[in-house]
Short mmCIF file of C-alpha atoms in Angstrom, two decimals:
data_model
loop_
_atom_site.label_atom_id
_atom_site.label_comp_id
_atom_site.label_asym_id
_atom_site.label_seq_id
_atom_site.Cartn_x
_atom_site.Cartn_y
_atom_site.Cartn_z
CA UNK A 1 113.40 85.94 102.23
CA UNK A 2 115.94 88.39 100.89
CA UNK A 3 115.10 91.93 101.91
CA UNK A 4 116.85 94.70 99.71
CA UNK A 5 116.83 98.18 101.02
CA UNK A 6 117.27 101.68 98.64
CA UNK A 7 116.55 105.13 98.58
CA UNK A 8 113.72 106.50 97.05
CA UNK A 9 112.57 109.88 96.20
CA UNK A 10 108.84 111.52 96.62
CA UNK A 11 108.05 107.77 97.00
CA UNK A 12 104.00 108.06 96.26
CA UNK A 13 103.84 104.56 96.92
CA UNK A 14 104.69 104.68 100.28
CA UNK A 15 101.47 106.89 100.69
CA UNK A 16 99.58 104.77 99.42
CA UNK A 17 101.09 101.75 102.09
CA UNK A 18 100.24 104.33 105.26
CA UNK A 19 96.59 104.90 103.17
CA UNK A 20 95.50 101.25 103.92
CA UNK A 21 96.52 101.46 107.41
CA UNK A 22 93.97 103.62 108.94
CA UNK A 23 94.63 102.38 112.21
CA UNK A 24 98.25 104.33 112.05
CA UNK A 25 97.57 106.77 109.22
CA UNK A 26 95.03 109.71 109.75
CA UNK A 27 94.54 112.17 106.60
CA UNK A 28 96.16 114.71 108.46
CA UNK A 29 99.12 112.10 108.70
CA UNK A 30 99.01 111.23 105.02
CA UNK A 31 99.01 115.03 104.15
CA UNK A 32 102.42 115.20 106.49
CA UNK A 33 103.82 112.47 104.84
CA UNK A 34 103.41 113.54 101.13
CA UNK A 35 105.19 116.28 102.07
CA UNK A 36 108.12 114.76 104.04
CA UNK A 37 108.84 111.71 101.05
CA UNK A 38 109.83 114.59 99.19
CA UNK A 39 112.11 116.55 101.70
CA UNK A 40 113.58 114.05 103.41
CA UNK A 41 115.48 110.48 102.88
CA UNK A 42 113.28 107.80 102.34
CA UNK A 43 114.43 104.33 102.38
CA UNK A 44 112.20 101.37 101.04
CA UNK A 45 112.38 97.32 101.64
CA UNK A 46 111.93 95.42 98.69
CA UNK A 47 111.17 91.81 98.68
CA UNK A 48 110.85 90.45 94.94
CA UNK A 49 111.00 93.64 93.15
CA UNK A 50 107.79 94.87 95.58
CA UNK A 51 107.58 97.84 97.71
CA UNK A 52 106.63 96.18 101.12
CA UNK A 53 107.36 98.73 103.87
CA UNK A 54 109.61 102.22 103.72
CA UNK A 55 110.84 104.71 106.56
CA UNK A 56 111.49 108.32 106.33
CA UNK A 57 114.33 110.01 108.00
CA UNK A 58 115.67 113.31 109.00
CA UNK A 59 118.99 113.46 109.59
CA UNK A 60 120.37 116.94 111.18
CA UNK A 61 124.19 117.49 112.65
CA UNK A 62 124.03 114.60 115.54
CA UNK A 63 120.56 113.56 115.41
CA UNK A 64 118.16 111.21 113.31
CA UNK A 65 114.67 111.39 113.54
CA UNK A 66 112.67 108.82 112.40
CA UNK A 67 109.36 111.09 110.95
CA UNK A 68 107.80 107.96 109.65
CA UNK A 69 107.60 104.05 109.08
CA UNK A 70 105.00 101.74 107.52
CA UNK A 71 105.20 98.15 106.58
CA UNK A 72 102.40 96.60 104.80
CA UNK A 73 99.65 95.15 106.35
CA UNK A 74 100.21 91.21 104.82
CA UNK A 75 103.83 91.32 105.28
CA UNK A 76 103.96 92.43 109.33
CA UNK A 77 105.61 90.56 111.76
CA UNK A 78 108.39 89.17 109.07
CA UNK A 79 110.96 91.21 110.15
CA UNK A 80 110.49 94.18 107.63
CA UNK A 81 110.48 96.80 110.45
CA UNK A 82 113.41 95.47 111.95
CA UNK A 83 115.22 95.68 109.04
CA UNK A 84 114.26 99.43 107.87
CA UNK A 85 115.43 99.92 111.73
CA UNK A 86 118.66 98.39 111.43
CA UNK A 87 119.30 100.05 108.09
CA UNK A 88 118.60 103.58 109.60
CA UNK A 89 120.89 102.97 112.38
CA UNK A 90 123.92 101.65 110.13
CA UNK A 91 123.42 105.11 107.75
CA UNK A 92 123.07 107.22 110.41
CA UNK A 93 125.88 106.20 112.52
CA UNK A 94 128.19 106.10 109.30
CA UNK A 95 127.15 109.75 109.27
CA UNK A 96 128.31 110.61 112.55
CA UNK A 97 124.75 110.81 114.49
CA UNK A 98 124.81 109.49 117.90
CA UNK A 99 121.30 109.48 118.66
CA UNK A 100 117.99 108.30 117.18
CA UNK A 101 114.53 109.41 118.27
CA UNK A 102 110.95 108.60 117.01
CA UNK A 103 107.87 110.53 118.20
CA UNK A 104 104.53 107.70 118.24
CA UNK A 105 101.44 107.66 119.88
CA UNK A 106 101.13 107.86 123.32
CA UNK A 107 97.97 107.04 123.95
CA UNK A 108 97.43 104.16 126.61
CA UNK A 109 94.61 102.84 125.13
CA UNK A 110 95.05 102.34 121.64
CA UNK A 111 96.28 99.36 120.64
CA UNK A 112 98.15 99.76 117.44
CA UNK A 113 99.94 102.52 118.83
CA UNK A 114 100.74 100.06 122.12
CA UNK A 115 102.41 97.39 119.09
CA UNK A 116 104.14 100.35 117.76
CA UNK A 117 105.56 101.16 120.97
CA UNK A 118 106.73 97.77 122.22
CA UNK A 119 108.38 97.61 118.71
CA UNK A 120 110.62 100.66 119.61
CA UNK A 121 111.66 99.23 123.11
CA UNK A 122 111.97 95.71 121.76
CA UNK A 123 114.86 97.21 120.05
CA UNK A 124 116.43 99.39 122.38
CA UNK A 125 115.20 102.24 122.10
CA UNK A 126 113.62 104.14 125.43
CA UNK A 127 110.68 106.59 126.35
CA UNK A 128 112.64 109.34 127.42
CA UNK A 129 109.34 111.58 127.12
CA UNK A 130 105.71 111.74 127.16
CA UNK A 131 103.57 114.98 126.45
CA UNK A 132 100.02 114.55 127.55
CA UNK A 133 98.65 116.52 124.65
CA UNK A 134 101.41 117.21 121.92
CA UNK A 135 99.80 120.70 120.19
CA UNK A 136 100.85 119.64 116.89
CA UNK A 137 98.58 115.77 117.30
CA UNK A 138 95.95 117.13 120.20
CA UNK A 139 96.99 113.69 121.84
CA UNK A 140 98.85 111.99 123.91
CA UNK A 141 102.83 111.68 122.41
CA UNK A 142 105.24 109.69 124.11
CA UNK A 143 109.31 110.35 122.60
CA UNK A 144 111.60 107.07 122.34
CA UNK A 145 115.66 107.68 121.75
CA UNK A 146 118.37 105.20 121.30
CA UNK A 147 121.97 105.88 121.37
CA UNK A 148 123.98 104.33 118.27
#
């Protein structure tokens, strides 16, 4: 399984991907991320030619922010993620950024948020926050970093 990785601009196929997962993706989301594939980098992992999974970053002075990632549903769990991950961490430290944070779900309960979340630390990265209602969701947001 060779995974290929390239930009992409106002990538409307990567809204589609976060459409068919629901259980990440709410409109409001989908609305934010139409927006951001066309402001900021977008990266997506090909395997045979097909769009399987994508990440959007923004990268400012020191920081990258990892504003979204989505892999499709049939090809989870195959390392896709882990891949986009590495990828962002490779370009961003090449452009001098020292840190990496990602804003998810904090929500306790909900367990596709509680995947997401173990997929951050399984990779180094640590909850360095946690806002019991984040005013821009009107939920629970917990704040994971990782120093490249």
């Amino acid at each position: 399984m060779e995974i290929s990785i390239r930009q992409i601009y106002g990538c409307t196929e990567c809204v589609e991907i976060a459409r068919e997962l629901k259980e990440w993706f709410t409109d409001r989301g989908i609305e934010r991320l139409s927006a951001d594939v066309r402001a900021y980098e977008t990266y997506g992992a090909y395997l045979d030619g097909k769009l399987v999974g994508f990440v959007v970053v923004k990268l400012d002075g020191r920081l990258a922010e990892i504003l979204w990632m989505a892999v499709r549903r049939e090809y989870q769990g195959r390392g896709i993620g882990t891949a986009l991950l590495g990828f962002v961490e490779r370009a961003a430290k090449s452009r001098g950024c020292s840190l990496i944070l990602v804003k998810t779900s904090g929500d306790p309960e909900y367990e596709p948020y509680i995947r997401t979340r173990r997929f951050y630390e399984r990779r180094g990265f640590v909850k360095a926050l946690a806002i019991d209602e984040y005013p821009e969701w009107r939920e629970p947001m917990a704040l994971y970093v990782k120093c490249i």
